[in-house]
PDB file of C-alpha atoms and ligand atoms in Angstrom:
ATOM      1  CA  MET A  28     118.638  99.396  89.083  1.00 86.00           C
ATOM      2  CA  LEU A  29     117.052  99.753  92.688  1.00 97.00           C
ATOM      3  CA  ARG A  30     120.785 100.615  94.425  1.00 98.00           C
ATOM      4  CA  GLY A  31     120.339 103.611  96.638  1.00 98.00           C
ATOM      5  CA  LYS A  32     116.211 103.727  95.738  1.00 98.00           C
ATOM      6  CA  ASP A  33     113.689 104.432  98.681  1.00 98.00           C
ATOM      7  CA  ILE A  34     111.086 101.135  98.178  1.00 98.00           C
ATOM      8  CA  ILE A  35     107.526 103.049  99.578  1.00 98.00           C
ATOM      9  CA  SER A  36     104.908 102.037  96.956  1.00 98.00           C
ATOM     10  CA  ILE A  37     104.796  99.030  94.934  1.00 98.00           C
ATOM     11  CA  ARG A  38     104.339 101.579  92.069  1.00 97.00           C
ATOM     12  CA  ASP A  39     107.994 102.384  93.057  1.00 96.00           C
ATOM     13  CA  LEU A  40     109.653  99.229  91.204  1.00 98.00           C
ATOM     14  CA  GLU A  41     109.164  98.380  87.278  1.00 97.00           C
ATOM     15  CA  LYS A  42     108.047  95.284  86.145  1.00 98.00           C
ATOM     16  CA  SER A  43     111.995  94.364  84.942  1.00 98.00           C
ATOM     17  CA  ASP A  44     112.705  95.385  88.500  1.00 98.00           C
ATOM     18  CA  ILE A  45     110.364  92.665  89.996  1.00 98.00           C
ATOM     19  CA  GLU A  46     111.783  90.032  87.598  1.00 98.00           C
ATOM     20  CA  PHE A  47     115.269  90.754  88.612  1.00 98.00           C
ATOM     21  CA  LEU A  48     114.393  90.342  92.000  1.00 98.00           C
ATOM     22  CA  LEU A  49     112.529  87.037  91.776  1.00 98.00           C
ATOM     23  CA  LYS A  50     115.697  85.414  90.277  1.00 98.00           C
ATOM     24  CA  ARG A  51     117.594  87.247  92.726  1.00 98.00           C
ATOM     25  CA  ALA A  52     115.518  85.855  95.440  1.00 98.00           C
ATOM     26  CA  ASP A  53     116.060  82.252  94.337  1.00 98.00           C
ATOM     27  CA  GLU A  54     119.848  82.797  93.982  1.00 97.00           C
ATOM     28  CA  MET A  55     119.486  83.744  97.872  1.00 98.00           C
ATOM     29  CA  ASN A  56     117.554  80.618  98.124  1.00 97.00           C
ATOM     30  CA  VAL A  57     119.277  78.129  96.934  1.00 97.00           C
ATOM     31  CA  ALA A  58     122.781  79.343  98.188  1.00 96.00           C
ATOM     32  CA  LEU A  59     120.561  79.019 102.259  1.00 95.00           C
ATOM     33  CA  ALA A  60     119.396  75.884 101.063  1.00 95.00           C
ATOM     34  CA  SER A  61     123.124  74.841 100.538  1.00 94.00           C
ATOM     35  CA  GLY A  62     124.480  76.356 103.494  1.00 90.00           C
ATOM     36  CA  LYS A  63     126.483  79.115 101.482  1.00 87.00           C
ATOM     37  CA  ARG A  64     128.235  81.846 103.454  1.00 83.00           C
ATOM     38  CA  LEU A  65     127.037  85.282 102.080  1.00 91.00           C
ATOM     39  CA  ASP A  66     128.907  87.572 103.471  1.00 92.00           C
ATOM     40  CA  LEU A  67     127.643  90.457 101.231  1.00 97.00           C
ATOM     41  CA  LEU A  68     126.817  93.267 104.587  1.00 97.00           C
ATOM     42  CA  GLN A  69     130.080  92.922 106.362  1.00 94.00           C
ATOM     43  CA  GLY A  70     130.412  96.134 108.044  1.00 94.00           C
ATOM     44  CA  LYS A  71     127.021  97.391 106.844  1.00 97.00           C
ATOM     45  CA  ILE A  72     124.126  98.463 109.927  1.00 98.00           C
ATOM     46  CA  ILE A  73     120.533  98.288 108.836  1.00 98.00           C
ATOM     47  CA  ALA A  74     117.909  99.834 111.049  1.00 98.00           C
ATOM     48  CA  THR A  75     114.510  98.204 112.179  1.00 98.00           C
ATOM     49  CA  ILE A  76     111.739 100.385 113.188  1.00 98.00           C
ATOM     50  CA  PHE A  77     108.495  99.303 113.791  1.00 97.00           C
ATOM     51  CA  PHE A  78     105.833 101.194 115.608  1.00 95.00           C
ATOM     52  CA  GLU A  79     102.985  98.530 114.714  1.00 93.00           C
ATOM     53  CA  PRO A  80     103.278  95.018 115.956  1.00 92.00           C
ATOM     54  CA  SER A  81     104.973  92.120 113.573  1.00 94.00           C
ATOM     55  CA  THR A  82     105.872  89.007 113.678  1.00 95.00           C
ATOM     56  CA  ARG A  83     107.143  87.753 110.375  1.00 97.00           C
ATOM     57  CA  THR A  84     108.385  90.646 108.557  1.00 97.00           C
ATOM     58  CA  LYS A  85     110.370  92.462 111.073  1.00 97.00           C
ATOM     59  CA  MET A  86     112.275  89.033 111.934  1.00 97.00           C
ATOM     60  CA  SER A  87     112.044  87.854 108.613  1.00 98.00           C
ATOM     61  CA  PHE A  88     113.769  90.647 108.010  1.00 98.00           C
ATOM     62  CA  GLN A  89     115.934  90.555 110.873  1.00 98.00           C
ATOM     63  CA  SER A  90     116.908  87.055 109.470  1.00 97.00           C
ATOM     64  CA  ALA A  91     117.717  88.177 105.918  1.00 98.00           C
ATOM     65  CA  ILE A  92     120.116  90.975 107.558  1.00 98.00           C
ATOM     66  CA  LYS A  93     122.145  88.074 109.617  1.00 97.00           C
ATOM     67  CA  LEU A  94     122.308  85.915 106.531  1.00 97.00           C
ATOM     68  CA  LEU A  95     123.899  88.526 104.784  1.00 97.00           C
ATOM     69  CA  GLY A  96     126.619  89.080 107.156  1.00 97.00           C
ATOM     70  CA  GLY A  97     124.995  92.464 108.193  1.00 98.00           C
ATOM     71  CA  GLN A  98     124.093  94.391 111.496  1.00 98.00           C
ATOM     72  CA  ASN A  99     120.441  94.882 112.681  1.00 98.00           C
ATOM     73  CA  LEU A 100     119.624  98.075 114.804  1.00 98.00           C
ATOM     74  CA  ASN A 101     116.574  97.513 116.352  1.00 97.00           C
ATOM     75  CA  PHE A 102     114.674 100.353 117.339  1.00 95.00           C
ATOM     76  CA  SER A 103     111.497  98.436 119.640  1.00 84.00           C
ATOM     77  CA  SER A 104     109.496 100.197 120.685  1.00 86.00           C
ATOM     78  CA  ILE A 105     108.451 103.885 122.356  1.00 90.00           C
ATOM     79  CA  GLU A 106     108.224 103.028 125.241  1.00 88.00           C
ATOM     80  CA  SER A 107     112.286 103.058 125.450  1.00 86.00           C
ATOM     81  CA  SER A 108     113.157 105.631 123.339  1.00 90.00           C
ATOM     82  CA  SER A 109     113.676 109.349 123.942  1.00 92.00           C
ATOM     83  CA  MET A 110     109.938 109.585 121.966  1.00 92.00           C
ATOM     84  CA  LYS A 111     108.949 108.792 125.766  1.00 90.00           C
ATOM     85  CA  LYS A 112     110.590 111.970 126.517  1.00 92.00           C
ATOM     86  CA  GLY A 113     108.065 113.823 123.422  1.00 92.00           C
ATOM     87  CA  GLU A 114     110.845 113.836 120.996  1.00 93.00           C
ATOM     88  CA  ASN A 115     109.000 113.360 117.611  1.00 95.00           C
ATOM     89  CA  LEU A 116     108.793 111.141 114.716  1.00 94.00           C
ATOM     90  CA  ALA A 117     111.098 113.143 112.626  1.00 96.00           C
ATOM     91  CA  ASP A 118     113.977 114.083 115.179  1.00 96.00           C
ATOM     92  CA  THR A 119     114.077 109.770 115.668  1.00 96.00           C
ATOM     93  CA  LEU A 120     114.483 109.147 112.285  1.00 97.00           C
ATOM     94  CA  ARG A 121     116.741 111.648 111.352  1.00 97.00           C
ATOM     95  CA  MET A 122     118.843 109.844 114.862  1.00 97.00           C
ATOM     96  CA  ILE A 123     118.273 106.268 112.985  1.00 97.00           C
ATOM     97  CA  ASP A 124     119.715 107.858 109.556  1.00 98.00           C
ATOM     98  CA  GLY A 125     122.928 108.879 111.158  1.00 98.00           C
ATOM     99  CA  TYR A 126     123.288 105.584 112.688  1.00 98.00           C
ATOM    100  CA  SER A 127     122.733 102.595 109.771  1.00 98.00           C
ATOM    101  CA  SER A 128     123.041 102.266 105.834  1.00 98.00           C
ATOM    102  CA  LEU A 129     118.941 101.656 105.202  1.00 98.00           C
ATOM    103  CA  LEU A 130     115.649 101.839 107.433  1.00 98.00           C
ATOM    104  CA  ILE A 131     113.202  99.484 107.746  1.00 98.00           C
ATOM    105  CA  ILE A 132     109.835 100.767 108.847  1.00 98.00           C
ATOM    106  CA  ARG A 133     106.310  99.991 109.752  1.00 98.00           C
ATOM    107  CA  HIS A 134     104.314 102.645 111.333  1.00 96.00           C
ATOM    108  CA  ALA A 135     100.286 103.040 111.749  1.00 95.00           C
ATOM    109  CA  LEU A 136     100.144 106.620 109.384  1.00 96.00           C
ATOM    110  CA  GLU A 137      99.494 105.815 105.750  1.00 97.00           C
ATOM    111  CA  GLY A 138     102.833 108.197 104.182  1.00 97.00           C
ATOM    112  CA  SER A 139     104.959 107.412 107.118  1.00 97.00           C
ATOM    113  CA  ALA A 140     107.415 105.247 105.448  1.00 98.00           C
ATOM    114  CA  ARG A 141     107.063 108.382 102.163  1.00 98.00           C
ATOM    115  CA  TYR A 142     107.826 111.000 105.142  1.00 98.00           C
ATOM    116  CA  ALA A 143     110.452 108.757 106.544  1.00 98.00           C
ATOM    117  CA  ALA A 144     112.334 108.674 103.279  1.00 98.00           C
ATOM    118  CA  GLU A 145     112.036 112.735 102.028  1.00 98.00           C
ATOM    119  CA  ILE A 146     114.080 112.889 105.768  1.00 97.00           C
ATOM    120  CA  CYS A 147     116.467 110.393 105.444  1.00 98.00           C
ATOM    121  CA  GLU A 148     119.676 110.268 103.586  1.00 98.00           C
ATOM    122  CA  HIS A 149     119.707 106.515 103.561  1.00 98.00           C
ATOM    123  CA  PRO A 150     117.068 104.604 101.606  1.00 98.00           C
ATOM    124  CA  VAL A 151     114.137 103.578 103.136  1.00 98.00           C
ATOM    125  CA  ILE A 152     111.911 100.244 103.060  1.00 98.00           C
ATOM    126  CA  ASN A 153     108.575 100.701 103.829  1.00 98.00           C
ATOM    127  CA  ALA A 154     107.408  97.376 106.185  1.00 98.00           C
ATOM    128  CA  GLY A 155     103.705  98.748 106.125  1.00 98.00           C
ATOM    129  CA  ASP A 156     101.944 102.392 106.596  1.00 97.00           C
ATOM    130  CA  GLY A 157      98.744 101.751 107.819  1.00 95.00           C
ATOM    131  CA  GLY A 158      96.359 100.794 105.442  1.00 95.00           C
ATOM    132  CA  ASN A 159      98.456 102.363 102.454  1.00 97.00           C
ATOM    133  CA  GLN A 160     101.003  99.723 101.514  1.00 97.00           C
ATOM    134  CA  HIS A 161     102.910  96.531 102.257  1.00 98.00           C
ATOM    135  CA  PRO A 162     105.282  96.421  98.703  1.00 98.00           C
ATOM    136  CA  THR A 163     107.596  93.788 100.675  1.00 98.00           C
ATOM    137  CA  GLN A 164     105.094  91.471 101.361  1.00 98.00           C
ATOM    138  CA  THR A 165     103.487  91.772  97.772  1.00 98.00           C
ATOM    139  CA  LEU A 166     107.302  90.934  96.520  1.00 98.00           C
ATOM    140  CA  LEU A 167     107.432  87.475  98.418  1.00 98.00           C
ATOM    141  CA  ASP A 168     104.189  87.059  97.518  1.00 98.00           C
ATOM    142  CA  LEU A 169     104.877  87.344  93.750  1.00 98.00           C
ATOM    143  CA  PHE A 170     107.811  85.260  94.233  1.00 98.00           C
ATOM    144  CA  THR A 171     105.723  82.248  95.727  1.00 98.00           C
ATOM    145  CA  ILE A 172     103.671  82.041  93.237  1.00 98.00           C
ATOM    146  CA  ASN A 173     106.055  82.376  90.429  1.00 98.00           C
ATOM    147  CA  LYS A 174     107.835  79.157  92.554  1.00 98.00           C
ATOM    148  CA  MET A 175     104.948  77.160  93.091  1.00 98.00           C
ATOM    149  CA  LYS A 176     102.921  77.863  89.601  1.00 98.00           C
ATOM    150  CA  GLY A 177     106.032  78.567  87.796  1.00 98.00           C
ATOM    151  CA  ARG A 178     104.079  81.301  86.365  1.00 98.00           C
ATOM    152  CA  ILE A 179     102.046  84.424  87.083  1.00 98.00           C
ATOM    153  CA  ARG A 180     100.598  85.565  83.859  1.00 98.00           C
ATOM    154  CA  GLY A 181      97.452  84.032  82.683  1.00 97.00           C
ATOM    155  CA  LEU A 182      96.760  82.959  86.690  1.00 98.00           C
ATOM    156  CA  ASN A 183      93.229  82.785  87.995  1.00 98.00           C
ATOM    157  CA  VAL A 184      94.195  84.779  91.131  1.00 98.00           C
ATOM    158  CA  SER A 185      91.280  85.456  93.777  1.00 98.00           C
ATOM    159  CA  LEU A 186      92.190  88.161  96.605  1.00 98.00           C
ATOM    160  CA  VAL A 187      89.553  87.272  99.593  1.00 97.00           C
ATOM    161  CA  GLY A 188      88.690  89.028 103.107  1.00 96.00           C
ATOM    162  CA  ASP A 189      88.861  92.212 104.019  1.00 96.00           C
ATOM    163  CA  LEU A 190      90.163  93.976 100.597  1.00 97.00           C
ATOM    164  CA  LYS A 191      89.029  97.723 102.155  1.00 96.00           C
ATOM    165  CA  HIS A 192      91.616  97.557 104.578  1.00 95.00           C
ATOM    166  CA  ALA A 193      94.500  95.264 103.671  1.00 97.00           C
ATOM    167  CA  ARG A 194      97.585  97.185 102.623  1.00 97.00           C
ATOM    168  CA  THR A 195      98.742  93.595 101.732  1.00 98.00           C
ATOM    169  CA  MET A 196      95.989  93.548  98.988  1.00 98.00           C
ATOM    170  CA  ARG A 197      96.236  97.071  97.457  1.00 97.00           C
ATOM    171  CA  SER A 198      99.970  96.296  97.079  1.00 98.00           C
ATOM    172  CA  LEU A 199      98.882  92.630  95.984  1.00 98.00           C
ATOM    173  CA  LEU A 200      96.380  93.590  93.530  1.00 98.00           C
ATOM    174  CA  TYR A 201      98.775  96.065  91.733  1.00 98.00           C
ATOM    175  CA  GLY A 202     101.390  93.208  91.503  1.00 98.00           C
ATOM    176  CA  LEU A 203      99.820  90.572  90.134  1.00 98.00           C
ATOM    177  CA  ALA A 204      98.130  93.212  87.322  1.00 98.00           C
ATOM    178  CA  MET A 205     101.502  93.992  86.406  1.00 98.00           C
ATOM    179  CA  PHE A 206     101.850  90.630  85.844  1.00 98.00           C
ATOM    180  CA  ASN A 207      98.535  89.635  84.136  1.00 97.00           C
ATOM    181  CA  ALA A 208      97.180  87.472  86.330  1.00 98.00           C
ATOM    182  CA  ASN A 209      93.059  87.206  86.140  1.00 98.00           C
ATOM    183  CA  ILE A 210      91.779  88.732  89.200  1.00 98.00           C
ATOM    184  CA  THR A 211      88.681  88.064  91.238  1.00 98.00           C
ATOM    185  CA  LEU A 212      88.554  90.376  94.410  1.00 98.00           C
ATOM    186  CA  ILE A 213      86.012  88.389  96.840  1.00 97.00           C
ATOM    187  CA  SER A 214      85.274  90.449  99.748  1.00 95.00           C
ATOM    188  CA  PRO A 215      82.113  90.916 102.088  1.00 92.00           C
ATOM    189  CA  PRO A 216      79.604  93.770 101.202  1.00 90.00           C
ATOM    190  CA  GLY A 217      81.283  96.548 102.612  1.00 90.00           C
ATOM    191  CA  LEU A 218      84.770  95.415 102.675  1.00 94.00           C
ATOM    192  CA  GLU A 219      85.666  95.768  98.881  1.00 96.00           C
ATOM    193  CA  MET A 220      88.724  97.248  97.248  1.00 97.00           C
ATOM    194  CA  SER A 221      88.410 101.200  97.036  1.00 97.00           C
ATOM    195  CA  LYS A 222      87.160 101.806  93.359  1.00 97.00           C
ATOM    196  CA  LYS A 223      89.952 104.344  92.893  1.00 97.00           C
ATOM    197  CA  ILE A 224      92.909 101.638  93.392  1.00 97.00           C
ATOM    198  CA  VAL A 225      90.812  98.848  90.776  1.00 98.00           C
ATOM    199  CA  ASP A 226      89.737 101.717  88.217  1.00 97.00           C
ATOM    200  CA  GLU A 227      93.584 102.491  88.701  1.00 97.00           C
ATOM    201  CA  VAL A 228      94.824  98.836  87.588  1.00 97.00           C
ATOM    202  CA  ARG A 229      92.393  98.634  85.160  1.00 97.00           C
ATOM    203  CA  GLU A 230      93.376 101.266  83.436  1.00 97.00           C
ATOM    204  CA  ARG A 231      96.851 101.029  84.012  1.00 97.00           C
ATOM    205  CA  PHE A 232      97.361  97.658  83.031  1.00 97.00           C
ATOM    206  CA  GLY A 233      94.159  96.786  81.217  1.00 96.00           C
ATOM    207  CA  ALA A 234      93.565  94.498  83.998  1.00 94.00           C
ATOM    208  CA  ASN A 235      90.834  91.845  83.995  1.00 91.00           C
ATOM    209  CA  ILE A 236      89.223  92.296  87.560  1.00 97.00           C
ATOM    210  CA  MET A 237      86.121  90.609  89.126  1.00 97.00           C
ATOM    211  CA  GLU A 238      84.230  91.241  91.952  1.00 97.00           C
ATOM    212  CA  HIS A 239      81.979  89.186  94.160  1.00 94.00           C
ATOM    213  CA  THR A 240      80.694  88.874  97.967  1.00 90.00           C
ATOM    214  CA  THR A 241      80.241  85.417  97.694  1.00 90.00           C
ATOM    215  CA  MET A 242      83.600  82.596  98.323  1.00 92.00           C
ATOM    216  CA  ASP A 243      83.522  81.078  95.402  1.00 94.00           C
ATOM    217  CA  LEU A 244      86.733  79.651  94.623  1.00 97.00           C
ATOM    218  CA  SER A 245      86.038  76.849  92.012  1.00 96.00           C
ATOM    219  CA  ASP A 246      87.995  78.277  88.875  1.00 97.00           C
ATOM    220  CA  ALA A 247      91.355  79.413  90.952  1.00 98.00           C
ATOM    221  CA  ASP A 248      94.363  78.409  90.518  1.00 98.00           C
ATOM    222  CA  VAL A 249      95.638  81.030  93.760  1.00 98.00           C
ATOM    223  CA  ALA A 250      93.508  81.807  96.939  1.00 98.00           C
ATOM    224  CA  TYR A 251      95.261  84.431  98.673  1.00 98.00           C
ATOM    225  CA  ILE A 252      93.131  85.580 102.097  1.00 98.00           C
ATOM    226  CA  CYS A 253      93.279  87.979 104.856  1.00 97.00           C
ATOM    227  CA  ARG A 254      92.184  88.612 107.743  1.00 95.00           C
ATOM    228  CA  ILE A 255      89.478  91.302 108.764  1.00 94.00           C
ATOM    229  CA  GLN A 256      91.665  94.196 109.957  1.00 94.00           C
ATOM    230  CA  LYS A 257      90.086  94.894 112.842  1.00 92.00           C
ATOM    231  CA  GLU A 258      92.212  97.845 114.285  1.00 92.00           C
ATOM    232  CA  ARG A 259      91.605 100.072 111.569  1.00 92.00           C
ATOM    233  CA  PHE A 260      87.834  99.406 111.826  1.00 92.00           C
ATOM    234  CA  ALA A 261      85.891 102.371 113.381  1.00 89.00           C
ATOM    235  CA  ASP A 262      83.271  99.655 115.443  1.00 89.00           C
ATOM    236  CA  PRO A 263      84.849  96.504 116.437  1.00 86.00           C
ATOM    237  CA  TYR A 264      81.693  94.811 116.679  1.00 89.00           C
ATOM    238  CA  GLU A 265      80.969  94.959 112.696  1.00 87.00           C
ATOM    239  CA  ALA A 266      84.847  93.419 112.119  1.00 88.00           C
ATOM    240  CA  GLU A 267      84.033  90.313 114.575  1.00 85.00           C
ATOM    241  CA  MET A 268      80.441  90.274 112.641  1.00 85.00           C
ATOM    242  CA  ALA A 269      82.297  89.972 109.188  1.00 85.00           C
ATOM    243  CA  GLN A 270      85.283  87.959 110.543  1.00 83.00           C
ATOM    244  CA  ARG A 271      81.877  85.447 111.606  1.00 82.00           C
ATOM    245  CA  SER A 272      80.694  85.704 108.529  1.00 80.00           C
ATOM    246  CA  PHE A 273      83.758  85.315 105.977  1.00 88.00           C
ATOM    247  CA  ARG A 274      85.477  81.746 106.529  1.00 93.00           C
ATOM    248  CA  VAL A 275      87.261  79.319 104.611  1.00 95.00           C
ATOM    249  CA  THR A 276      86.156  75.783 105.761  1.00 95.00           C
ATOM    250  CA  LYS A 277      86.084  72.523 103.966  1.00 95.00           C
ATOM    251  CA  ASP A 278      82.711  73.282 102.570  1.00 95.00           C
ATOM    252  CA  VAL A 279      84.208  75.760 100.510  1.00 95.00           C
ATOM    253  CA  LEU A 280      87.069  73.844  99.501  1.00 97.00           C
ATOM    254  CA  LYS A 281      84.447  71.044  97.895  1.00 96.00           C
ATOM    255  CA  GLY A 282      85.214  71.569  94.208  1.00 94.00           C
ATOM    256  CA  VAL A 283      88.137  73.501  93.994  1.00 98.00           C
ATOM    257  CA  LYS A 284      90.543  72.811  91.284  1.00 98.00           C
ATOM    258  CA  ASP A 285      93.338  69.963  92.493  1.00 98.00           C
ATOM    259  CA  ASP A 286      96.261  72.452  92.835  1.00 98.00           C
ATOM    260  CA  LEU A 287      94.654  75.214  94.314  1.00 98.00           C
ATOM    261  CA  ILE A 288      96.850  76.650  96.458  1.00 98.00           C
ATOM    262  CA  LEU A 289      96.234  78.463  99.445  1.00 98.00           C
ATOM    263  CA  LEU A 290      98.159  82.045 100.372  1.00 98.00           C
ATOM    264  CA  HIS A 291      98.225  84.176 103.148  1.00 98.00           C
ATOM    265  CA  PRO A 292     100.107  86.847 104.636  1.00 98.00           C
ATOM    266  CA  LEU A 293      99.821  86.174 108.252  1.00 97.00           C
ATOM    267  CA  PRO A 294      98.455  86.058 110.963  1.00 96.00           C
ATOM    268  CA  LYS A 295      95.537  84.196 110.634  1.00 96.00           C
ATOM    269  CA  VAL A 296      92.695  84.439 113.203  1.00 92.00           C
ATOM    270  CA  ASP A 297      89.750  82.407 112.342  1.00 90.00           C
ATOM    271  CA  GLU A 298      89.260  83.041 108.470  1.00 95.00           C
ATOM    272  CA  ILE A 299      90.576  79.724 107.561  1.00 96.00           C
ATOM    273  CA  ALA A 300      88.978  76.801 109.339  1.00 96.00           C
ATOM    274  CA  PRO A 301      92.538  75.068 111.770  1.00 96.00           C
ATOM    275  CA  GLU A 302      91.335  71.656 109.590  1.00 96.00           C
ATOM    276  CA  ILE A 303      92.671  73.154 106.541  1.00 97.00           C
ATOM    277  CA  ASP A 304      96.134  73.877 107.752  1.00 97.00           C
ATOM    278  CA  ASN A 305      96.473  70.102 107.038  1.00 96.00           C
ATOM    279  CA  THR A 306      95.347  69.788 103.906  1.00 97.00           C
ATOM    280  CA  LYS A 307      97.623  69.921 100.281  1.00 98.00           C
ATOM    281  CA  TYR A 308      96.020  73.698  99.446  1.00 98.00           C
ATOM    282  CA  ALA A 309      97.779  75.637 102.576  1.00 98.00           C
ATOM    283  CA  LYS A 310     100.314  76.812 101.373  1.00 98.00           C
ATOM    284  CA  TYR A 311     101.075  79.808 103.544  1.00 98.00           C
ATOM    285  CA  PHE A 312     103.737  78.796 106.394  1.00 98.00           C
ATOM    286  CA  GLU A 313     105.536  78.093 103.332  1.00 98.00           C
ATOM    287  CA  GLN A 314     104.890  81.155 101.649  1.00 98.00           C
ATOM    288  CA  ALA A 315     106.042  83.339 105.383  1.00 98.00           C
ATOM    289  CA  LYS A 316     109.360  81.233 104.743  1.00 98.00           C
ATOM    290  CA  LEU A 317     110.084  82.616 100.936  1.00 98.00           C
ATOM    291  CA  GLY A 318     110.003  85.806 103.354  1.00 98.00           C
ATOM    292  CA  VAL A 319     113.879  85.521 103.948  1.00 98.00           C
ATOM    293  CA  PRO A 320     115.598  84.790 100.519  1.00 98.00           C
ATOM    294  CA  MET A 321     112.730  88.072  98.921  1.00 98.00           C
ATOM    295  CA  ARG A 322     113.909  90.067 101.300  1.00 98.00           C
ATOM    296  CA  MET A 323     117.649  89.151 101.236  1.00 98.00           C
ATOM    297  CA  ALA A 324     117.646  90.246  97.590  1.00 98.00           C
ATOM    298  CA  LEU A 325     116.160  93.299  98.324  1.00 98.00           C
ATOM    299  CA  ILE A 326     118.501  94.453 100.894  1.00 98.00           C
ATOM    300  CA  ALA A 327     120.905  93.378  98.721  1.00 98.00           C
ATOM    301  CA  GLU A 328     119.798  94.974  95.482  1.00 98.00           C
ATOM    302  CA  VAL A 329     118.876  98.509  97.340  1.00 98.00           C
ATOM    303  CA  LEU A 330     122.269  98.310  99.053  1.00 98.00           C
ATOM    304  CA  GLY A 331     124.313  97.621  95.653  1.00 97.00           C
ATOM    305  CA  VAL A 332     125.816  95.275  97.148  1.00 95.00           C
TER     306      VAL A 332
HETATM  307  C1  NCD B  26      99.917  92.053 107.426  1.00 71.76           C
HETATM  308  C2  NCD B  26     100.475  93.160 107.791  1.00 71.76           C
HETATM  309  O1  NCD B  26     100.732  93.671 108.846  1.00 71.76           O
HETATM  310  O2  NCD B  26      99.464  94.240 106.657  1.00 71.76           O
HETATM  311  N1  NCD B  26     100.995  90.835 108.268  1.00 71.76           N
HETATM  312  C3  NCD B  26     102.526  90.708 107.261  1.00 71.76           C
HETATM  313  O3  NCD B  26     102.983  91.618 107.188  1.00 71.76           O
HETATM  314  N2  NCD B  26     102.939  89.569 107.216  1.00 71.76           N
HETATM  315  C4  NCD B  26      99.008  91.376 107.217  1.00 71.76           C
HETATM  316  C5  NCD B  26      97.629  91.503 108.615  1.00 71.76           C
HETATM  317  O4  NCD B  26      98.445  92.178 109.213  1.00 71.76           O
HETATM  318  O5  NCD B  26      96.784  91.171 108.135  1.00 71.76           O
END
């Protein structure tokens, strides 16, 4: 179904594609746990091209490639490439397209991954384009929720934090609506999710979406938190103020559902008090690990192996 397809936005995926990926990621996870070798990518080279910082997304893609028996070609920095001599992005991508079967790209410019897909013959996966989209994070988020809660439909999911700038939240809102979750958007004033995106999702899926500016998690089954996206603010001082005023603390967790799960795409900075890491609610490190089987599933499907 996804063979040869570019995965640039969560909108590029049908619900049936995602359901299929959830199943395949589960199979990958079972294979990983049993130590079974999966040599599906033998002889294949996959490029990772990250122009913005990354730990989890890049390394989980690289782990996924290696666990599937493929080879990784990593573009490590502008400084050490011919872009330093003035080569442009398009020419650089054309070259890498010639050396690999699949390109995984992260770039600060919104629309950059779509642009890459237009230039390259091989499929392109968007690993984050500015504040726009991060579809593979959404896939692993849906995988995590489905695995931990046994379903997505009908769950109360709160998206908490800088909803104006976080690409993870834009993609996830769409994914959750597609699976009929009840969604509450909680952000500091001024950092609300774009009205255009909320309207689109309401219209397209008839989604039940509420919006708040105070952190009340009492009804939530899942609270998905993200950091204030400081690098996307014109004024860093404003980012700091928002960061300080909007934190998940032990007090916020008083009176929440017993089986609430706290998720976060990570990196977290200061938006979750450190003592919460040791509570039963914190599931974000497990979530990050599930990125590997989900990315294995996606790569295998896009390459048709
Ligand atoms: C996120 C990103 O890069 O958008 N991180 C990730 O991919 N896991 C979240 C963030 O940077 O806040």
